[in-house]
Structure formats: C-alpha cells, structure tokens
Coordinates of C-alpha atoms and ligand atoms in Angstrom, one line a residue:
X20 CA -9.4 -71.4 -12.7
X21 CA -12.5 -72.2 -14.8
X22 CA -12.9 -70.0 -17.8
X23 CA -16.5 -70.2 -19.1
X24 CA -15.8 -67.5 -21.7
X25 CA -12.5 -68.2 -23.3
X26 CA -11.2 -65.3 -25.2
X27 CA -12.9 -62.6 -23.2
X28 CA -10.9 -60.5 -20.8
X29 CA -11.4 -61.5 -17.2
X30 CA -10.3 -59.5 -14.3
X31 CA -8.2 -61.1 -11.6
X32 CA -9.0 -60.6 -8.0
X33 CA -6.2 -59.4 -5.7
X34 CA -6.3 -62.5 -3.6
X35 CA -7.0 -65.0 -6.3
X36 CA -3.5 -66.2 -7.0
X37 CA -3.1 -67.7 -3.6
X38 CA -2.2 -71.3 -4.2
X39 CA -4.4 -72.6 -1.4
X40 CA -7.6 -71.1 -2.7
X41 CA -10.3 -73.5 -3.7
X42 CA -10.8 -73.0 -7.4
X43 CA -13.0 -76.0 -8.4
X44 CA -15.4 -75.2 -11.2
X45 CA -18.8 -74.3 -9.9
X46 CA -17.7 -74.9 -6.3
X47 CA -21.0 -73.5 -5.1
X48 CA -23.0 -76.5 -6.4
X49 CA -22.1 -78.7 -3.5
X50 CA -20.6 -76.4 -0.9
X51 CA -21.1 -75.8 2.8
X52 CA -21.3 -72.2 3.7
X53 CA -21.1 -70.8 7.2
X54 CA -23.1 -67.6 7.8
X55 CA -21.5 -65.1 10.1
X56 CA -23.7 -62.5 11.8
X57 CA -20.9 -60.1 12.2
X58 CA -22.0 -58.4 15.4
X59 CA -22.5 -61.8 17.1
X60 CA -19.6 -63.9 16.1
X61 CA -16.5 -62.6 18.0
X62 CA -15.5 -59.2 19.3
X63 CA -11.9 -58.3 18.5
X64 CA -11.8 -54.8 20.1
X65 CA -13.6 -55.1 23.3
X66 CA -16.6 -52.9 22.6
X67 CA -19.1 -55.7 23.1
X68 CA -19.9 -56.0 19.3
X69 CA -18.5 -58.6 17.0
X70 CA -16.2 -57.3 14.2
X71 CA -13.8 -58.3 11.4
X72 CA -10.8 -58.7 13.7
X73 CA -12.8 -61.1 15.8
X74 CA -13.6 -63.2 12.7
X75 CA -9.9 -63.2 11.6
X76 CA -8.9 -64.4 15.0
X77 CA -11.4 -67.3 14.8
X78 CA -10.9 -68.4 11.2
X79 CA -9.1 -71.5 12.3
X80 CA -12.2 -72.5 14.2
X81 CA -14.3 -72.0 11.0
X82 CA -11.8 -74.0 9.0
X83 CA -12.0 -76.8 11.6
X84 CA -15.7 -77.2 10.9
X85 CA -15.0 -78.4 7.4
X86 CA -17.0 -75.7 5.6
X87 CA -16.0 -74.4 2.1
X88 CA -16.7 -70.7 2.8
X89 CA -18.4 -68.0 4.7
X90 CA -21.2 -65.6 4.1
X91 CA -20.6 -62.4 6.0
X92 CA -23.8 -60.5 7.0
X93 CA -23.7 -56.8 6.1
X94 CA -20.6 -54.9 7.2
X95 CA -20.7 -51.9 4.9
X96 CA -21.1 -48.4 6.4
X97 CA -24.4 -48.1 7.9
X98 CA -26.3 -46.3 10.7
X99 CA -27.4 -49.8 11.8
X100 CA -31.1 -49.1 11.8
X101 CA -31.5 -52.7 10.7
X102 CA -28.1 -53.9 11.7
X103 CA -26.4 -53.1 8.4
X104 CA -29.3 -53.8 6.0
X105 CA -29.4 -50.1 5.7
X106 CA -26.2 -49.2 3.8
X107 CA -24.9 -45.6 3.6
X108 CA -21.7 -46.4 1.7
X109 CA -21.4 -49.5 -0.3
X110 CA -17.7 -49.1 -0.8
X111 CA -16.6 -48.9 2.8
X112 CA -16.7 -50.9 6.1
X113 CA -18.6 -49.6 9.0
X114 CA -16.2 -48.5 11.8
X115 CA -18.0 -50.8 14.3
X116 CA -16.7 -53.7 12.3
X117 CA -13.3 -52.3 11.3
X118 CA -11.8 -50.9 8.1
X119 CA -11.3 -51.8 4.5
X120 CA -7.8 -52.9 5.4
X121 CA -9.3 -55.4 7.9
X122 CA -11.6 -56.6 5.1
X123 CA -8.6 -57.1 2.8
X124 CA -6.9 -59.1 5.6
X125 CA -10.0 -61.2 6.1
X126 CA -10.2 -62.0 2.4
X127 CA -6.5 -62.9 2.3
X128 CA -6.8 -65.0 5.5
X129 CA -9.8 -66.9 4.1
X130 CA -8.1 -67.6 0.8
X131 CA -5.0 -68.8 2.5
X132 CA -7.1 -71.4 4.2
X133 CA -8.9 -72.3 1.0
X134 CA -12.1 -70.7 2.2
X135 CA -14.4 -68.7 -0.1
X136 CA -15.8 -65.4 1.3
X137 CA -19.1 -64.0 0.2
X138 CA -20.7 -60.7 1.2
X139 CA -24.2 -59.5 1.9
X140 CA -25.3 -57.2 -0.9
X141 CA -28.4 -55.0 -0.4
X142 CA -29.7 -53.5 -3.7
X143 CA -33.4 -53.1 -2.9
X144 CA -33.0 -50.2 -0.6
X145 CA -30.3 -47.9 0.8
X146 CA -30.0 -46.2 4.2
X147 CA -31.7 -42.8 4.6
X148 CA -28.1 -41.6 5.2
X149 CA -26.9 -42.7 1.8
X150 CA -25.7 -39.6 -0.2
X151 CA -28.3 -40.3 -2.9
X152 CA -31.2 -40.2 -0.5
X153 CA -29.8 -37.0 1.2
X154 CA -29.5 -35.4 -2.3
X155 CA -33.0 -36.5 -3.1
X156 CA -34.4 -34.9 0.0
X157 CA -32.5 -31.7 -0.8
X158 CA -33.3 -31.5 -4.5
X159 CA -37.1 -31.5 -4.1
X160 CA -40.1 -32.9 -6.1
X161 CA -39.6 -33.7 -9.8
X162 CA -35.8 -33.7 -9.6
X163 CA -33.6 -36.4 -11.1
X164 CA -32.3 -37.0 -7.6
X165 CA -35.7 -37.9 -6.3
X166 CA -36.3 -40.2 -9.3
X167 CA -33.6 -42.6 -7.9
X168 CA -36.1 -43.5 -5.1
X169 CA -39.8 -44.0 -5.1
X170 CA -41.2 -40.6 -4.2
X171 CA -44.9 -39.9 -4.8
X172 CA -47.4 -37.1 -3.9
X173 CA -49.8 -38.0 -1.1
X174 CA -53.5 -38.5 -1.5
X175 CA -56.2 -36.4 0.2
X176 CA -56.8 -32.7 -0.2
X177 CA -53.4 -31.6 1.0
X178 CA -51.5 -34.8 0.2
X179 CA -51.8 -35.8 3.8
X180 CA -52.6 -39.5 3.1
X181 CA -50.1 -42.0 1.9
X182 CA -50.0 -42.7 -1.9
X183 CA -51.5 -46.2 -1.4
X184 CA -52.4 -48.7 1.4
X185 CA -49.3 -51.0 1.2
X186 CA -47.9 -52.1 4.6
X187 CA -44.3 -52.4 5.5
X188 CA -43.0 -55.9 6.3
X189 CA -41.8 -54.6 9.6
X190 CA -45.2 -53.3 10.5
X191 CA -46.9 -49.9 9.9
X192 CA -47.3 -48.0 6.6
X193 CA -44.7 -48.4 3.9
X194 CA -44.7 -44.7 3.1
X195 CA -43.1 -41.8 5.0
X196 CA -43.8 -38.2 4.3
X197 CA -40.9 -35.8 4.0
X198 CA -40.6 -32.2 5.1
X199 CA -39.5 -30.1 2.0
X200 CA -36.8 -27.6 2.2
X201 CA -39.4 -24.8 2.7
X202 CA -40.4 -26.5 5.9
X203 CA -43.8 -27.8 4.7
X204 CA -44.9 -31.4 4.6
X205 CA -44.3 -32.7 1.1
X206 CA -44.0 -35.9 -0.9
X207 CA -44.0 -39.5 0.5
X208 CA -41.3 -42.1 -0.1
X209 CA -41.7 -45.8 -0.3
X210 CA -39.9 -48.3 2.1
X211 CA -40.7 -52.0 2.0
X212 CA -38.9 -52.3 5.4
X213 CA -38.2 -49.5 7.9
X214 CA -38.4 -45.7 7.1
X215 CA -34.6 -45.7 7.5
X216 CA -34.5 -48.0 4.4
X217 CA -35.9 -46.1 1.4
X218 CA -36.4 -48.3 -1.7
X219 CA -34.5 -47.5 -4.8
X220 CA -36.2 -46.9 -8.2
X221 CA -34.6 -49.7 -10.3
X222 CA -36.2 -48.2 -13.4
X223 CA -34.0 -45.1 -13.0
X224 CA -30.9 -45.4 -15.3
X225 CA -28.4 -44.5 -12.6
X226 CA -29.1 -47.4 -10.4
X227 CA -28.0 -50.5 -12.3
X228 CA -24.6 -49.0 -13.3
X229 CA -23.9 -47.9 -9.8
X230 CA -24.7 -51.2 -8.2
X231 CA -22.8 -53.1 -10.9
X232 CA -19.9 -51.0 -10.1
X233 CA -20.3 -51.7 -6.4
X234 CA -20.1 -55.5 -7.2
X235 CA -16.9 -54.9 -9.2
X236 CA -15.4 -53.0 -6.3
X237 CA -15.7 -56.0 -4.1
X238 CA -15.0 -58.6 -6.8
X239 CA -11.7 -56.8 -7.5
X240 CA -10.8 -57.1 -3.8
X241 CA -11.2 -60.9 -4.1
X242 CA -14.8 -61.5 -2.9
X243 CA -16.0 -64.8 -4.2
X244 CA -19.7 -64.0 -4.3
X245 CA -22.7 -62.4 -2.7
X246 CA -25.9 -63.1 -0.9
X247 CA -28.5 -60.8 -2.4
X248 CA -30.9 -59.3 0.0
X249 CA -34.7 -59.4 -0.9
X250 CA -33.6 -60.2 -4.5
X251 CA -37.1 -60.4 -5.9
X252 CA -38.2 -57.0 -4.7
X253 CA -36.5 -54.3 -6.7
X254 CA -39.4 -53.8 -9.2
X255 CA -42.7 -52.6 -7.7
X256 CA -45.8 -52.3 -9.7
X257 CA -45.3 -48.7 -11.1
X258 CA -49.0 -47.9 -10.7
X259 CA -48.8 -48.4 -6.9
X260 CA -52.5 -49.5 -6.7
X261 CA -54.2 -50.2 -3.4
X262 CA -54.4 -53.9 -2.7
X263 CA -57.1 -55.8 -0.9
X264 CA -54.7 -57.3 1.6
X265 CA -52.5 -54.2 1.9
X266 CA -49.5 -56.2 0.6
X267 CA -47.2 -54.6 -1.9
X268 CA -47.5 -55.6 -5.6
X269 CA -44.0 -56.8 -6.6
X270 CA -44.0 -58.6 -9.9
X271 CA -41.3 -61.1 -10.5
X272 CA -42.1 -62.2 -14.0
X273 CA -40.1 -61.6 -17.1
X274 CA -42.1 -58.5 -18.0
X275 CA -41.3 -56.8 -14.7
X276 CA -37.7 -56.3 -15.7
X277 CA -36.4 -57.8 -12.5
X278 CA -34.6 -60.6 -14.4
X279 CA -32.7 -58.1 -16.5
X280 CA -31.1 -56.8 -13.3
X281 CA -29.7 -60.3 -12.6
X282 CA -28.6 -60.9 -16.2
X283 CA -26.6 -57.7 -15.9
X284 CA -25.1 -58.9 -12.6
X285 CA -24.3 -62.2 -14.2
X286 CA -22.2 -60.4 -16.9
X287 CA -20.4 -58.6 -14.1
X288 CA -19.5 -61.9 -12.4
X289 CA -18.5 -63.5 -15.6
X290 CA -16.1 -60.7 -16.4
X291 CA -14.0 -61.9 -13.4
X292 CA -11.9 -65.0 -13.1
X293 CA -12.9 -67.8 -10.6
X294 CA -16.4 -68.9 -10.1
X295 CA -17.9 -65.8 -8.7
X296 CA -21.4 -66.5 -7.5
X297 CA -24.6 -65.2 -5.9
X298 CA -27.3 -66.7 -3.8
X299 CA -30.6 -64.9 -3.9
X300 CA -32.8 -64.4 -0.9
X301 CA -36.5 -64.5 -1.7
X302 CA -39.5 -65.8 0.2
X303 CA -41.4 -66.5 -3.1
X304 CA -42.7 -70.0 -4.0
X305 CA -40.1 -72.4 -5.4
X306 CA -41.2 -72.1 -9.1
X307 CA -40.8 -68.3 -8.9
X308 CA -37.5 -68.5 -7.1
X309 CA -36.2 -70.9 -9.8
X310 CA -36.7 -68.1 -12.4
X311 CA -33.8 -66.3 -10.8
X312 CA -31.6 -69.4 -11.2
X313 CA -31.8 -69.7 -15.0
X314 CA -28.3 -70.2 -16.4
X315 CA -27.9 -66.5 -17.3
X316 CA -29.0 -65.3 -13.9
X317 CA -27.9 -66.2 -10.4
X318 CA -26.5 -69.4 -9.0
X319 CA -28.3 -70.4 -5.8
X320 CA -31.4 -69.4 -3.9
X321 CA -32.1 -70.0 -0.2
X322 CA -34.6 -72.8 0.1
X323 CA -36.6 -71.9 3.2
X324 CA -38.8 -74.9 3.0
X325 CA -37.2 -76.6 6.1
X326 CA -37.6 -73.5 8.1
X327 CA -41.4 -73.7 7.5
X328 CA -41.9 -77.4 7.9
X329 CA -42.9 -79.0 11.2
X330 CA -41.0 -82.0 12.5
X331 CA -42.9 -84.5 10.4
X332 CA -41.7 -87.0 7.9
X333 CA -44.3 -86.2 5.2
X334 CA -43.7 -82.4 5.5
X335 CA -40.0 -82.8 5.3
X336 CA -40.2 -85.2 2.3
X337 CA -42.5 -82.7 0.5
X338 CA -40.1 -79.9 1.3
X339 CA -37.2 -81.9 -0.3
X340 CA -39.1 -83.1 -3.4
X341 CA -40.6 -79.7 -4.2
X342 CA -37.4 -77.8 -3.9
X343 CA -35.4 -80.3 -5.9
X344 CA -38.1 -80.4 -8.7
X345 CA -38.2 -76.6 -9.0
X346 CA -34.4 -76.2 -9.1
X347 CA -33.7 -79.3 -11.3
X348 CA -36.0 -77.7 -13.9
X349 CA -33.5 -74.9 -14.4
X350 CA -30.4 -76.9 -13.8
X351 CA -29.7 -75.2 -10.5
X352 CA -28.6 -76.9 -7.3
X353 CA -30.8 -76.7 -4.2
X354 CA -29.7 -75.2 -0.9
X355 CA -30.6 -76.6 2.5
X356 CA -31.2 -74.2 5.4
X357 CA -32.7 -74.6 8.8
X358 CA -31.4 -71.5 10.5
X359 CA -30.5 -67.9 9.8
X360 CA -30.5 -64.5 11.5
X361 CA -34.2 -63.8 10.7
X362 CA -36.0 -66.7 12.4
X363 CA -36.1 -68.4 15.8
X364 CA -33.3 -71.0 16.1
X365 CA -34.3 -74.4 14.9
X366 CA -33.4 -76.1 18.2
X367 CA -36.3 -74.1 19.8
X368 CA -38.6 -74.6 16.8
X369 CA -38.0 -78.4 16.9
X370 CA -38.4 -78.4 20.7
X371 CA -42.0 -77.3 20.6
X372 CA -45.0 -77.8 18.4
X373 CA -44.3 -75.3 15.7
X374 CA -46.4 -72.3 16.5
X375 CA -44.9 -69.4 14.7
X376 CA -46.5 -65.9 14.9
X377 CA -45.6 -63.0 12.7
X378 CA -45.4 -63.2 8.9
X379 CA -42.1 -62.0 7.6
X380 CA -40.3 -62.3 10.9
X381 CA -41.7 -65.4 12.5
X382 CA -41.4 -65.8 16.3
X383 CA -42.2 -68.7 18.5
X384 CA -45.5 -68.4 20.2
X385 CA -44.5 -67.1 23.6
X386 CA -46.9 -69.5 25.3
X387 CA -45.2 -72.5 23.8
X388 CA -43.0 -74.6 26.2
X389 CA -39.7 -75.4 24.5
X390 CA -38.1 -78.7 25.3
X391 CA -34.5 -77.9 24.4
X392 CA -33.2 -81.4 24.8
X393 CA -35.8 -82.7 22.3
X394 CA -35.0 -79.8 20.0
X395 CA -31.3 -80.7 20.1
X396 CA -32.0 -84.3 19.2
X397 CA -34.2 -83.3 16.3
X398 CA -31.7 -80.7 15.1
X399 CA -28.9 -83.4 15.2
X400 CA -31.2 -85.6 13.1
X401 CA -31.9 -82.7 10.7
X402 CA -28.2 -81.9 10.4
X403 CA -27.4 -85.4 9.1
X404 CA -30.3 -85.2 6.7
X405 CA -29.2 -81.8 5.3
X406 CA -25.5 -82.8 5.0
X407 CA -26.5 -85.9 2.9
X408 CA -28.8 -84.1 0.5
X409 CA -27.5 -83.0 -2.9
X410 CA -26.7 -79.3 -3.1
X411 CA -25.3 -76.6 -0.9
X412 CA -25.8 -76.3 2.9
X413 CA -26.0 -73.0 4.7
X414 CA -25.1 -73.1 8.4
X415 CA -25.8 -70.1 10.7
X416 CA -23.2 -69.3 13.4
X417 CA -24.1 -71.0 16.6
X418 CA -26.2 -73.7 14.9
X419 CA -23.1 -76.0 15.0
X420 CA -23.2 -75.6 18.8
X421 CA -26.9 -76.4 19.1
X422 CA -27.8 -72.9 20.5
X423 CA -31.5 -72.5 21.4
X424 CA -33.3 -69.3 20.7
X425 CA -33.2 -66.8 23.5
X426 CA -36.8 -66.0 24.1
X427 CA -36.5 -64.2 27.4
X428 CA -34.4 -61.1 26.5
X429 CA -35.7 -58.2 28.6
X430 CA -37.8 -55.9 26.6
X431 CA -35.5 -53.0 27.4
X432 CA -32.6 -54.6 25.4
X433 CA -34.6 -55.5 22.3
X434 CA -33.0 -53.9 19.2
X435 CA -34.8 -55.3 16.1
X436 CA -36.8 -52.5 14.4
X437 CA -39.7 -55.0 14.3
X438 CA -40.2 -54.5 18.1
X439 CA -40.9 -50.8 17.7
X440 CA -42.6 -51.0 14.3
X441 CA -45.1 -53.6 15.5
X442 CA -46.1 -51.4 18.5
X443 CA -44.4 -53.9 20.8
X444 CA -46.5 -56.8 19.6
X445 CA -43.7 -58.7 17.9
X446 CA -40.4 -59.2 19.7
X447 CA -38.5 -59.6 16.4
X448 CA -35.3 -61.5 15.7
X449 CA -32.9 -60.6 18.5
X450 CA -33.4 -64.1 20.1
X451 CA -31.5 -65.8 17.3
X452 CA -28.8 -63.1 17.2
X453 CA -27.3 -63.4 20.8
X454 CA -23.5 -63.6 20.6
X455 CA -21.6 -66.9 20.3
X456 CA -20.3 -68.5 23.5
X457 CA -16.6 -69.4 23.0
X458 CA -15.3 -70.4 26.5
X459 CA -15.8 -70.3 30.2
X460 CA -18.9 -70.5 32.4
X461 CA -20.1 -67.0 32.6
X462 CA -21.2 -64.3 30.1
X463 CA -19.6 -63.1 27.9
X464 CA -18.1 -66.6 27.4
X465 CA -15.0 -65.4 25.6
X466 CA -17.0 -63.5 23.0
X467 CA -15.6 -60.2 24.2
X468 CA -13.4 -58.8 26.9
X469 CA -16.4 -56.5 27.7
X470 CA -19.1 -57.8 29.9
X471 CA -21.6 -55.5 28.2
X472 CA -22.3 -57.4 25.0
X473 CA -24.6 -55.7 22.5
X474 CA -27.3 -58.3 23.5
X475 CA -26.9 -59.8 26.9
X476 CA -25.8 -63.5 26.9
X477 CA -27.8 -65.9 29.1
X478 CA -26.5 -67.6 32.2
X479 CA -26.1 -71.3 31.8
X480 CA -24.5 -71.3 28.4
X481 CA -21.2 -72.8 29.6
X482 CA -22.1 -76.2 28.1
X483 CA -22.7 -74.6 24.7
X484 CA -19.2 -73.0 24.4
X485 CA -16.8 -74.0 21.6
X486 CA -14.3 -74.9 24.3
X487 CA -16.7 -77.3 26.0
X488 CA -18.1 -78.9 22.8
X489 CA -14.6 -79.3 21.5
X490 CA -13.8 -81.6 24.4
X491 CA -17.1 -83.6 24.2
X492 CA -17.1 -86.4 21.6
X493 CA -20.9 -86.4 21.6
X494 CA -21.5 -82.7 21.2
X495 CA -23.3 -81.0 18.3
X496 CA -20.1 -79.4 17.2
X497 CA -18.4 -82.9 16.9
X498 CA -21.4 -84.2 15.0
X499 CA -21.2 -81.4 12.5
X500 CA -17.4 -81.9 12.1
X501 CA -17.8 -85.6 11.5
X502 CA -20.7 -85.2 9.1
X503 CA -18.9 -82.5 7.1
X504 CA -15.6 -84.4 7.0
X505 CA -17.4 -87.5 5.6
X506 CA -19.4 -85.3 3.2
X507 CA -16.1 -83.9 1.9
X508 CA -14.6 -87.2 1.0
X509 CA -17.6 -89.3 0.1
X510 CA -18.5 -88.8 -3.6
X511 CA -22.2 -89.4 -3.0
X512 CA -22.9 -87.3 0.1
X513 CA -24.0 -83.8 -0.8
X514 CA -23.9 -84.7 -4.6
X515 CA -25.5 -87.9 -5.5
X516 CA -29.0 -88.3 -7.0
X517 CA -31.5 -89.4 -4.3
X518 CA -33.9 -92.3 -4.5
X519 CA -36.8 -92.6 -1.9
X520 CA -37.3 -95.9 -0.1
X521 CA -40.5 -97.2 1.2
X522 CA -40.6 -96.7 5.0
X523 CA -42.8 -96.9 8.0
X524 CA -45.0 -94.0 9.1
X525 CA -43.0 -91.1 10.5
X526 CA -39.8 -92.4 8.8
X527 CA -38.1 -90.8 5.9
X528 CA -35.7 -93.1 4.0
X529 CA -33.6 -92.3 0.9
X530 CA -30.6 -93.6 -0.8
X531 CA -27.9 -91.2 -2.0
X532 CA -26.3 -92.6 -5.2
X533 CA -22.6 -93.1 -5.4
X534 CA -20.5 -95.4 -7.6
X535 CA -18.3 -96.0 -4.6
X536 CA -21.0 -96.8 -2.1
X537 CA -24.5 -95.6 -1.9
X538 CA -25.5 -94.1 1.5
X539 CA -28.9 -94.9 3.0
X540 CA -30.2 -92.1 5.1
X541 CA -33.0 -93.0 7.5
X542 CA -34.8 -90.3 9.6
X543 CA -37.2 -91.2 12.3
X544 CA -39.4 -88.3 13.2
X545 CA -41.5 -90.4 15.5
X546 CA -41.2 -90.6 19.3
X547 CA -40.5 -94.4 19.4
X548 CA -37.9 -96.5 17.6
X549 CA -38.8 -97.5 14.0
X550 CA -37.8 -100.3 11.7
X551 CA -35.4 -99.8 8.8
X552 CA -37.0 -99.7 5.3
X553 CA -38.1 -103.2 4.1
X554 CA -35.6 -103.0 1.3
X555 CA -32.7 -102.8 3.7
X556 CA -33.7 -104.5 6.9
X557 CA -30.1 -104.3 8.4
X558 CA -27.5 -101.6 7.9
X559 CA -24.1 -100.8 9.1
X560 CA -23.8 -97.4 10.7
X561 CA -21.7 -94.7 9.0
X562 CA -22.8 -92.0 11.3
X563 CA -25.7 -91.5 13.7
X564 CA -27.2 -88.4 15.2
X565 CA -28.0 -90.5 18.3
X566 CA -24.8 -91.3 20.2
X567 CA -26.2 -94.6 21.4
X568 CA -25.8 -96.0 17.9
X569 CA -22.0 -96.3 17.4
X570 CA -20.3 -96.0 14.0
X571 CA -19.7 -99.5 12.5
X572 CA -22.6 -101.1 14.4
X573 CA -25.3 -103.2 12.8
X574 CA -28.7 -101.6 13.1
X575 CA -32.2 -102.9 12.5
X576 CA -34.1 -99.9 13.9
X577 CA -33.7 -96.2 14.2
X578 CA -34.1 -94.5 17.6
X579 CA -36.8 -91.9 18.1
X580 CA -36.0 -88.4 16.6
X581 CA -32.8 -89.5 15.0
X582 CA -31.1 -89.9 11.6
X583 CA -28.6 -92.7 10.7
X584 CA -26.4 -92.8 7.7
X585 CA -26.0 -96.5 6.7
X586 CA -24.4 -98.7 4.2
X587 CA -25.7 -102.1 3.1
X588 CA -24.0 -105.0 4.9
Ligands
NOJ610 C1 -33.7 -59.7 4.7 C2 -32.6 -59.8 5.7 O1 -32.3 -61.1 5.9 C3 -33.2 -59.1 6.9 O2 -32.4 -59.3 8.1 C4 -33.4 -57.7 6.7 O3 -34.1 -57.1 7.8 C5 -34.3 -57.5 5.4 N1 -33.9 -58.3 4.3 C6 -34.2 -56.0 5.0 O4 -33.0 -55.7 4.4

C-alpha cells in the first residue's frame, strides 16, 4: 500500500487486505475503467432492470476484458427521476439494485479479482425525497433547514415570477415554486437539472461535513474512489443575477470556494489507505478543468474532447494536444473517453457526419443517415488510438461490443426527463442506455429472464451479443481484449510520452515512447488507403483495427478508417 502521509493514521477498508487487490501506487494514472450503467448491464432478479447481483454474476466477463476497475453509475436510494442522479439516501442501495449486503459482496468480488470499484457520487443536488429537502419544505422560509438548499422569494407583486431567468439544463426554468404549509404559493427553489433534483447550498455549514461523511461511509466499505457528478457546479453566483443568455452563473475560480470543497474531499481520501481517487465530471474548458486536478484536489477529469470531435485527423490531434497540455500543466494524467451514458454511442456518431442537436444532452440529428458498418470501422480505429495514448481510458458498457445508438425507440417508452422537460423536442439519452445483449438471437438476449426490459431491446442484435463476439476472432470485443492485454504488458502503451510524426493529410501519426520498443500509432481518417509517415515508410504490425492487416505483417500503407500499431522493422 502506498502511504503518502507516513505517520498519520490511515483507515483500512474492509476489503483492502485481500491479497489479490491491485495496490500499485497511483494506479489511476494509467488505468482502464469500465463504466457500468447499472440498470442496463445485467438483470439478476428478473424484473427487467439491471442490478448488483447481475453485475456480480458477470464479473468474470469484466475481468476478461483486461480492465483495471469499474465505475458504477448511481445505485444509492433514489426515486429514479434521473435514474439515480437524484439521491434520497446516500448511505443505502436502492432496492431496484439490491441491498448494502449485495454491495459489500460486489466490493469483495471485485477485490478478489484485483479490480478496483468506484462509485458515482452526486453532491450538487439531492432528490426532492431526501430528508433534508423534506425538512426544508416543512420548516418554511428563513429556517436553517431551508438554508441547506437554494430557496429564494419570487419576483413580481406576489412573488409569482421566478427569482431570475436561468434555464435548467434539462429544459424549462431552473426554479420551482413550493406550496407553503399554510397552502399558499411560497418561495422558489433552484435546480440546475430537473425539479426533482434540488441544488444544495454548499455555503451552508452542514453540507460539507455531511458529504465528507458519506464519502467515509463508502471508503470504509472498501470503495476505491468516486466519479463526482457535475463537479464544477456546487457554487452558484450568490447574487443570482439575470444573464443575457439565461445560462446559470457558476464560478469555478479560486474565489468561488468550489476548490475548497475538493481540498476537503482530498483530505478525506488521504486519511484512508490505498490510493483512493476521484474523477471529476465537468464540461468546462480544459484549462478550467485542470484547476480541479491540482495536487491537493482530485485525481482525474473526464476529457470529453473526443466526444465532441468529428472523424477528422486535425480535430482529433487538437483534441489530444490540448487535453495533454492542460493536464500536464498541473501534473495530472489525461483521460480518454468516446462514450458514456449521456451521449449517442460513438459507433453512430462516427457513422454519420456529426450533426448533434441539443446542448447538454446532445442527440444525433434524426435526419442523419447512420452507416453502422462505417461507424464500427471508425470506432475500432479510435479504440486503438485511445488505448495507446498516455493516461486513463474510460469504456462504457456495450462500447466493447460496438453497439450502435438506438435512435428508433418508440416515444411511449422514452424515460429520460429530457424528453418531457424539452416539451418532446429532444429525445434525450435513452438511445445509449438500452440493455446489454449477452446471448441468443432474440430480445432480451440473456440480459434478463424477463422479456419486458426497462427499455426495449432491438431485433437484430444477435451478432452484438457477448456470446457471439466471444466466438468471432475479428469482433470488436476481441479487438478490445487484444488491445488491453498488450497495453497491460507493454511499458509504453498507455504510459509513454508521445511524439507526433509528419504524416499525409487525414493521417494522424505518433510514436509512444518506451525503452523496450517504441510503438508507432498511425490513424487514417480518410476514405482511401494512406502511406505511412515518411520517417517510417515500412512497419511491422503489432495490432490493426482492420482485420485485413494481420499481426506481424509488413505494412507500407494504412487502410481507410483504420489504426495500426507498428514497430520499426
Ligand atoms: C451528469 C450525469 O452524467 C447525468 O446523467 C445526470 O443527468 C446529470 N449529471 C445530473 O445529475
């Protein structure tokens, strides 16, 4: 176990003495973490919704991918208004996912396999069902209970207008008026997201101790770290002024106090043994995000630059160089992300000209034709690029199977609050949350024993099942397994400094440094084969995203929409 603060007392987690647990210092600097969207991974109890038992039953599969750990989407008690991003009890598991005992089993089962387990942590807002919010409603204006949230009187003669003009990121106003205990309309409360997700007042002295204690609760149970939801948002401009663009004013600078929150969380993590970590989620520009990664704050931040870049060599190169520069400046590793539960799956994004609509929750332009086969080729190419780059890779469940987005879910089954809040103008994120296909040729493809899955699964997904891809040497699943197993043993892949090589238009070429053997990574984003960089006109294939280029073969050109890992002859 690393011990950054010798001499200080450090708590041990229940599961931390398991001999198989990975304990390398700062393991998160070059890890591969598999994101599980709990309701969509595997259903263990036949109710059509994924759960903790389902995950435990499929841990061998996760282990077989060659990842270092998992990030589990929110599983704490929640009315599920935003599928768990509305927490009513931060110290319990929601019954749809299981029990605390199931979670303890999952932690132990992960650690037995040497897998890290990280949890989603949602400090910006609670559920409206949280006891604090219920107490705030009951206690009335001016009370200490109300001060834990952001209640304000309305504007207008009778307070009938919201306190300012800020819009919710899910659409509609970001204020909701409450009915006071005497039955009359009263104050308004602020919610960055849905009305069921009231924002906490992080200037209230009760909030930080409570959330620090919640972290301790999970760290004691053996949790290795957290993904912190909307990390940059806890501090709103206290004047709540109107803004020209109706966007909220959420300062992220030192003066805002937001960084003090993360320094306090850091001291909590450091009071435990092991390298407990956190990855921050923020959509802010890279230089702002890097502030959260200073040595006394958090460890990683999602780098969403790939999710916003089109399939274009220059755009991808810029995405890489700007992210590395911003993080290098604070000594933090960079993360590489193409997919998660908030955006259309990249197979579909890469299978069309990127036309995203919707700001916070982008969706593919419904008019756009998606060429899934092309999207899969490009995703394979992207997978090899990501796995070579220095830093930590996040994979979203189903990505390793090459699942496309499901863009034709019937309107009647849509569940994302975005659908209602946008007045049925934005379909929201359900299309990337359809359950995982495990086996067979018909829905529910081994995901559940129940044909009624929480979102319907499409016909024709038989070739995407784990069972099918397991048996196909050229599947996406096998490509990820090969890439991750090479990454795990090669000292340069995922760790080495990179050097850009001169290359033809539409080609991205870089060398990953390694004392043993540098790896040359060449990505061709063009639609026709392209020559290797002039500096290395011939290479020997280590791994290719295009199955027509066998490992060990000499290559002089890269096929269209492909990436090849090469060594010099
Ligand atoms: C970001 C999460 O990824 C998203 O799914 C959620 O809706 C919002 N934060 C609100 O918690």
